[in-house]
PDB file of C-alpha atoms in Angstrom:
ATOM      1  CA  MET A   1     -48.003-103.237 -59.638  1.00  0.00           C
ATOM      2  CA  MET A   2     -46.117 -99.843 -58.031  1.00  0.00           C
ATOM      3  CA  LYS A   3     -44.267 -97.879 -60.417  1.00  0.00           C
ATOM      4  CA  ASN A   4     -41.159 -96.853 -58.280  1.00  0.00           C
ATOM      5  CA  VAL A   5     -41.227 -92.764 -58.738  1.00  0.00           C
ATOM      6  CA  GLU A   6     -37.649 -91.640 -59.163  1.00  0.00           C
ATOM      7  CA  LYS A   7     -38.318 -87.652 -57.972  1.00  0.00           C
ATOM      8  CA  ASN A   8     -35.811 -85.942 -60.001  1.00  0.00           C
ATOM      9  CA  GLU A   9     -34.095 -83.834 -57.018  1.00  0.00           C
ATOM     10  CA  LYS A  10     -30.503 -82.314 -57.496  1.00  0.00           C
ATOM     11  CA  GLY A  11     -30.852 -79.372 -55.672  1.00  0.00           C
ATOM     12  CA  ILE A  12     -29.664 -76.757 -55.586  1.00  0.00           C
ATOM     13  CA  ALA A  13     -28.510 -74.828 -58.689  1.00  0.00           C
ATOM     14  CA  MET A  14     -25.024 -73.201 -58.688  1.00  0.00           C
ATOM     15  CA  ILE A  15     -26.595 -70.688 -59.449  1.00  0.00           C
ATOM     16  CA  THR A  16     -29.326 -69.233 -56.911  1.00  0.00           C
ATOM     17  CA  LEU A  17     -25.846 -70.445 -54.704  1.00  0.00           C
ATOM     18  CA  VAL A  18     -23.957 -67.861 -56.049  1.00  0.00           C
ATOM     19  CA  ILE A  19     -26.324 -65.269 -56.018  1.00  0.00           C
ATOM     20  CA  THR A  20     -27.028 -65.566 -51.940  1.00  0.00           C
ATOM     21  CA  VAL A  21     -23.615 -65.833 -51.746  1.00  0.00           C
ATOM     22  CA  LEU A  22     -23.840 -62.321 -53.179  1.00  0.00           C
ATOM     23  CA  LEU A  23     -25.491 -61.358 -51.948  1.00  0.00           C
ATOM     24  CA  ILE A  24     -24.359 -61.893 -48.467  1.00  0.00           C
ATOM     25  CA  ILE A  25     -20.805 -60.035 -48.996  1.00  0.00           C
ATOM     26  CA  ILE A  26     -23.415 -56.657 -50.108  1.00  0.00           C
ATOM     27  CA  ILE A  27     -25.131 -56.774 -47.279  1.00  0.00           C
ATOM     28  CA  THR A  28     -22.329 -57.266 -45.028  1.00  0.00           C
ATOM     29  CA  SER A  29     -19.843 -54.680 -46.427  1.00  0.00           C
ATOM     30  CA  ALA A  30     -22.265 -52.387 -45.393  1.00  0.00           C
ATOM     31  CA  LEU A  31     -23.408 -53.167 -42.471  1.00  0.00           C
ATOM     32  CA  ALA A  32     -19.077 -52.683 -42.050  1.00  0.00           C
ATOM     33  CA  LYS A  33     -19.067 -49.245 -43.414  1.00  0.00           C
ATOM     34  CA  ASN A  34     -22.034 -48.238 -41.329  1.00  0.00           C
ATOM     35  CA  SER A  35     -21.027 -49.464 -38.126  1.00  0.00           C
ATOM     36  CA  TYR A  36     -17.158 -48.453 -39.219  1.00  0.00           C
ATOM     37  CA  ASP A  37     -18.852 -44.898 -39.632  1.00  0.00           C
ATOM     38  CA  SER A  38     -21.252 -44.819 -36.572  1.00  0.00           C
ATOM     39  CA  LEU A  39     -18.170 -45.593 -34.274  1.00  0.00           C
ATOM     40  CA  GLN A  40     -15.509 -42.755 -35.638  1.00  0.00           C
ATOM     41  CA  VAL A  41     -18.743 -40.361 -35.472  1.00  0.00           C
ATOM     42  CA  GLY A  42     -18.933 -42.326 -31.333  1.00  0.00           C
ATOM     43  CA  ASN A  43     -15.635 -41.054 -31.392  1.00  0.00           C
ATOM     44  CA  LEU A  44     -15.949 -38.173 -32.657  1.00  0.00           C
ATOM     45  CA  THR A  45     -18.957 -37.353 -29.435  1.00  0.00           C
ATOM     46  CA  LYS A  46     -16.703 -38.588 -27.217  1.00  0.00           C
ATOM     47  CA  LEU A  47     -13.798 -35.703 -28.057  1.00  0.00           C
ATOM     48  CA  ASP A  48     -16.510 -33.236 -27.871  1.00  0.00           C
ATOM     49  CA  ASN A  49     -17.603 -34.354 -24.731  1.00  0.00           C
ATOM     50  CA  ASP A  50     -14.423 -34.282 -22.829  1.00  0.00           C
ATOM     51  CA  ILE A  51     -13.380 -30.932 -23.864  1.00  0.00           C
ATOM     52  CA  LYS A  52     -16.481 -29.316 -23.092  1.00  0.00           C
ATOM     53  CA  ALA A  53     -16.184 -31.244 -19.859  1.00  0.00           C
ATOM     54  CA  LEU A  54     -12.395 -29.919 -19.598  1.00  0.00           C
ATOM     55  CA  ASN A  55     -14.506 -26.162 -20.285  1.00  0.00           C
ATOM     56  CA  ASP A  56     -16.141 -26.408 -17.404  1.00  0.00           C
ATOM     57  CA  ARG A  57     -13.358 -27.748 -14.622  1.00  0.00           C
ATOM     58  CA  ILE A  58     -10.972 -25.583 -15.926  1.00  0.00           C
ATOM     59  CA  ALA A  59     -13.432 -22.215 -15.772  1.00  0.00           C
ATOM     60  CA  ALA A  60     -14.011 -23.017 -12.917  1.00  0.00           C
ATOM     61  CA  TYR A  61     -10.572 -23.737 -11.079  1.00  0.00           C
ATOM     62  CA  TYR A  62      -9.185 -20.226 -13.139  1.00  0.00           C
ATOM     63  CA  ILE A  63     -11.869 -18.428 -10.642  1.00  0.00           C
ATOM     64  CA  GLN A  64     -11.362 -20.102  -8.004  1.00  0.00           C
ATOM     65  CA  TYR A  65      -6.754 -20.195  -8.279  1.00  0.00           C
ATOM     66  CA  ALA A  66      -6.371 -17.532 -10.865  1.00  0.00           C
ATOM     67  CA  LYS A  67      -4.017 -20.628 -12.757  1.00  0.00           C
ATOM     68  CA  LEU A  68      -4.520 -22.502 -15.443  1.00  0.00           C
ATOM     69  CA  PRO A  69      -4.016 -26.486 -14.110  1.00  0.00           C
ATOM     70  CA  THR A  70      -0.557 -27.262 -15.564  1.00  0.00           C
ATOM     71  CA  TYR A  71       1.842 -29.880 -15.836  1.00  0.00           C
ATOM     72  CA  GLY A  72       5.205 -29.266 -17.266  1.00  0.00           C
ATOM     73  CA  GLU A  73       6.363 -26.650 -19.617  1.00  0.00           C
ATOM     74  CA  LYS A  74       4.873 -24.904 -22.501  1.00  0.00           C
ATOM     75  CA  TYR A  75       5.658 -26.142 -25.893  1.00  0.00           C
ATOM     76  CA  ASP A  76       5.175 -22.986 -28.684  1.00  0.00           C
ATOM     77  CA  LYS A  77       2.652 -22.449 -31.514  1.00  0.00           C
ATOM     78  CA  GLU A  78       5.242 -23.783 -34.079  1.00  0.00           C
ATOM     79  CA  THR A  79       6.365 -28.108 -31.601  1.00  0.00           C
ATOM     80  CA  ILE A  80       2.273 -27.541 -31.975  1.00  0.00           C
ATOM     81  CA  LYS A  81       1.331 -26.567 -35.540  1.00  0.00           C
ATOM     82  CA  ASN A  82       3.400 -30.711 -35.974  1.00  0.00           C
ATOM     83  CA  ASP A  83       1.011 -31.658 -34.377  1.00  0.00           C
ATOM     84  CA  ILE A  84      -2.624 -29.965 -34.312  1.00  0.00           C
ATOM     85  CA  ASN A  85      -4.029 -29.057 -38.113  1.00  0.00           C
ATOM     86  CA  ASP A  86      -7.475 -27.038 -36.953  1.00  0.00           C
ATOM     87  CA  LEU A  87      -4.996 -24.140 -34.249  1.00  0.00           C
ATOM     88  CA  SER A  88      -7.290 -21.710 -33.777  1.00  0.00           C
ATOM     89  CA  PRO A  89      -7.294 -17.853 -35.105  1.00  0.00           C
ATOM     90  CA  ASN A  90      -7.167 -16.819 -31.572  1.00  0.00           C
ATOM     91  CA  ASP A  91      -4.513 -18.422 -29.890  1.00  0.00           C
ATOM     92  CA  GLY A  92      -1.392 -16.645 -28.243  1.00  0.00           C
ATOM     93  CA  ASP A  93       2.185 -19.069 -28.888  1.00  0.00           C
ATOM     94  CA  GLU A  94       1.604 -20.897 -25.337  1.00  0.00           C
ATOM     95  CA  TYR A  95       0.165 -24.175 -24.785  1.00  0.00           C
ATOM     96  CA  TYR A  96       0.443 -26.207 -21.450  1.00  0.00           C
ATOM     97  CA  ILE A  97      -0.502 -30.094 -20.850  1.00  0.00           C
ATOM     98  CA  ILE A  98      -3.685 -29.866 -18.890  1.00  0.00           C
ATOM     99  CA  ASP A  99      -2.496 -31.568 -15.413  1.00  0.00           C
ATOM    100  CA  LEU A 100      -6.164 -33.421 -15.744  1.00  0.00           C
ATOM    101  CA  SER A 101      -5.070 -34.382 -11.712  1.00  0.00           C
ATOM    102  CA  GLU A 102      -5.646 -31.022 -10.475  1.00  0.00           C
ATOM    103  CA  LEU A 103      -9.540 -31.092 -11.918  1.00  0.00           C
ATOM    104  CA  ASP A 104     -11.219 -32.774  -8.769  1.00  0.00           C
ATOM    105  CA  ASN A 105     -14.807 -35.701  -9.723  1.00  0.00           C
ATOM    106  CA  LEU A 106     -13.310 -35.809 -13.676  1.00  0.00           C
ATOM    107  CA  THR A 107     -14.653 -38.005 -16.088  1.00  0.00           C
ATOM    108  CA  LEU A 108     -12.802 -38.564 -19.374  1.00  0.00           C
ATOM    109  CA  ASN A 109     -12.572 -40.445 -22.747  1.00  0.00           C
ATOM    110  CA  TYR A 110      -9.018 -39.468 -23.715  1.00  0.00           C
ATOM    111  CA  GLY A 111      -5.916 -37.839 -22.341  1.00  0.00           C
ATOM    112  CA  GLU A 112      -6.292 -40.616 -18.737  1.00  0.00           C
ATOM    113  CA  ASN A 113      -1.746 -41.467 -19.440  1.00  0.00           C
ATOM    114  CA  TYR A 114      -0.769 -38.307 -20.120  1.00  0.00           C
ATOM    115  CA  LEU A 115       2.063 -38.708 -17.655  1.00  0.00           C
ATOM    116  CA  THR A 116       3.088 -41.936 -19.258  1.00  0.00           C
ATOM    117  CA  SER A 117       2.357 -40.464 -23.404  1.00  0.00           C
ATOM    118  CA  SER A 118       3.509 -38.592 -25.841  1.00  0.00           C
ATOM    119  CA  ASN A 119       0.664 -38.050 -27.354  1.00  0.00           C
ATOM    120  CA  ASP A 120      -2.784 -39.378 -25.624  1.00  0.00           C
ATOM    121  CA  LEU A 121      -3.114 -36.107 -23.281  1.00  0.00           C
ATOM    122  CA  TYR A 122      -5.226 -32.189 -23.902  1.00  0.00           C
ATOM    123  CA  ILE A 123      -2.686 -29.654 -23.715  1.00  0.00           C
ATOM    124  CA  ILE A 124      -4.592 -25.334 -23.574  1.00  0.00           C
ATOM    125  CA  ASN A 125      -3.730 -22.807 -25.019  1.00  0.00           C
ATOM    126  CA  GLU A 126      -2.840 -20.432 -21.921  1.00  0.00           C
ATOM    127  CA  GLN A 127      -4.871 -17.074 -24.143  1.00  0.00           C
ATOM    128  CA  SER A 128      -7.369 -18.336 -25.510  1.00  0.00           C
ATOM    129  CA  HIS A 129      -7.759 -21.246 -23.415  1.00  0.00           C
ATOM    130  CA  VAL A 130      -9.065 -23.756 -26.442  1.00  0.00           C
ATOM    131  CA  VAL A 131      -8.478 -27.623 -26.036  1.00  0.00           C
ATOM    132  CA  TYR A 132      -6.875 -29.844 -27.907  1.00  0.00           C
ATOM    133  CA  TYR A 133      -6.739 -33.224 -27.819  1.00  0.00           C
ATOM    134  CA  LEU A 134      -2.971 -33.862 -29.049  1.00  0.00           C
ATOM    135  CA  ARG A 135      -3.208 -37.319 -30.807  1.00  0.00           C
ATOM    136  CA  GLY A 136      -6.700 -36.385 -32.431  1.00  0.00           C
ATOM    137  CA  ILE A 137      -9.701 -37.785 -33.222  1.00  0.00           C
ATOM    138  CA  LYS A 138     -10.787 -39.727 -37.622  1.00  0.00           C
ATOM    139  CA  TYR A 139     -13.267 -38.742 -39.169  1.00  0.00           C
ATOM    140  CA  LYS A 140     -13.120 -39.172 -42.833  1.00  0.00           C
ATOM    141  CA  GLY A 141     -10.037 -38.574 -43.535  1.00  0.00           C
ATOM    142  CA  GLN A 142      -9.590 -35.353 -41.750  1.00  0.00           C
ATOM    143  CA  GLU A 143      -8.602 -34.821 -38.042  1.00  0.00           C
ATOM    144  CA  TYR A 144     -10.360 -33.762 -34.649  1.00  0.00           C
ATOM    145  CA  HIS A 145      -8.286 -31.723 -31.611  1.00  0.00           C
ATOM    146  CA  THR A 146     -10.840 -29.704 -30.581  1.00  0.00           C
ATOM    147  CA  VAL A 147     -14.560 -28.829 -30.878  1.00  0.00           C
ATOM    148  CA  GLY A 148     -16.219 -25.953 -33.071  1.00  0.00           C
ATOM    149  CA  LYS A 149     -18.248 -25.157 -36.256  1.00  0.00           C
ATOM    150  CA  GLN A 150     -17.139 -28.304 -38.461  1.00  0.00           C
ATOM    151  CA  THR A 151     -17.514 -30.339 -35.519  1.00  0.00           C
ATOM    152  CA  SER A 152     -20.635 -29.385 -34.092  1.00  0.00           C
ATOM    153  CA  VAL A 153     -22.353 -30.164 -38.486  1.00  0.00           C
ATOM    154  CA  PHE A 154     -20.949 -34.376 -37.965  1.00  0.00           C
ATOM    155  CA  LEU A 155     -22.798 -33.666 -33.710  1.00  0.00           C
ATOM    156  CA  ASN A 156     -26.072 -31.942 -35.348  1.00  0.00           C
ATOM    157  CA  TYR A 157     -26.162 -29.444 -33.175  1.00  0.00           C
TER     158      TYR A 157
END
């Protein structure tokens, strides 16, 4: 005669299930934060690349035509200061929208809607020729509108 042996199977203990769920939540939140930081650095890198490309094209345009490729009326420094907090101390008082249609073979990540948007545009200072992206890019709570020493720290230059 065989005895019926009953196995004592109660399934996964509740504490094991809770620990597993907590670990999944911790790992997911760490990955989400790292992804967000990477996205912000990527956006800052795109701005850096755009402004470098604009600087090169504007310099060539200026040499060829002895003027800046501008569109519309000028902005004064006081108006710009309301939107941009990282203006160069070498800037003069006049800023202009950059007319991207005047610059051949230029592909940008931002600023393509400069004819229809009030802040998705690049502007340039008439005196210093520093290029700014009016909308700006946020990185760790700071907003960047141009490239420079501060941006270079994050981009490892």
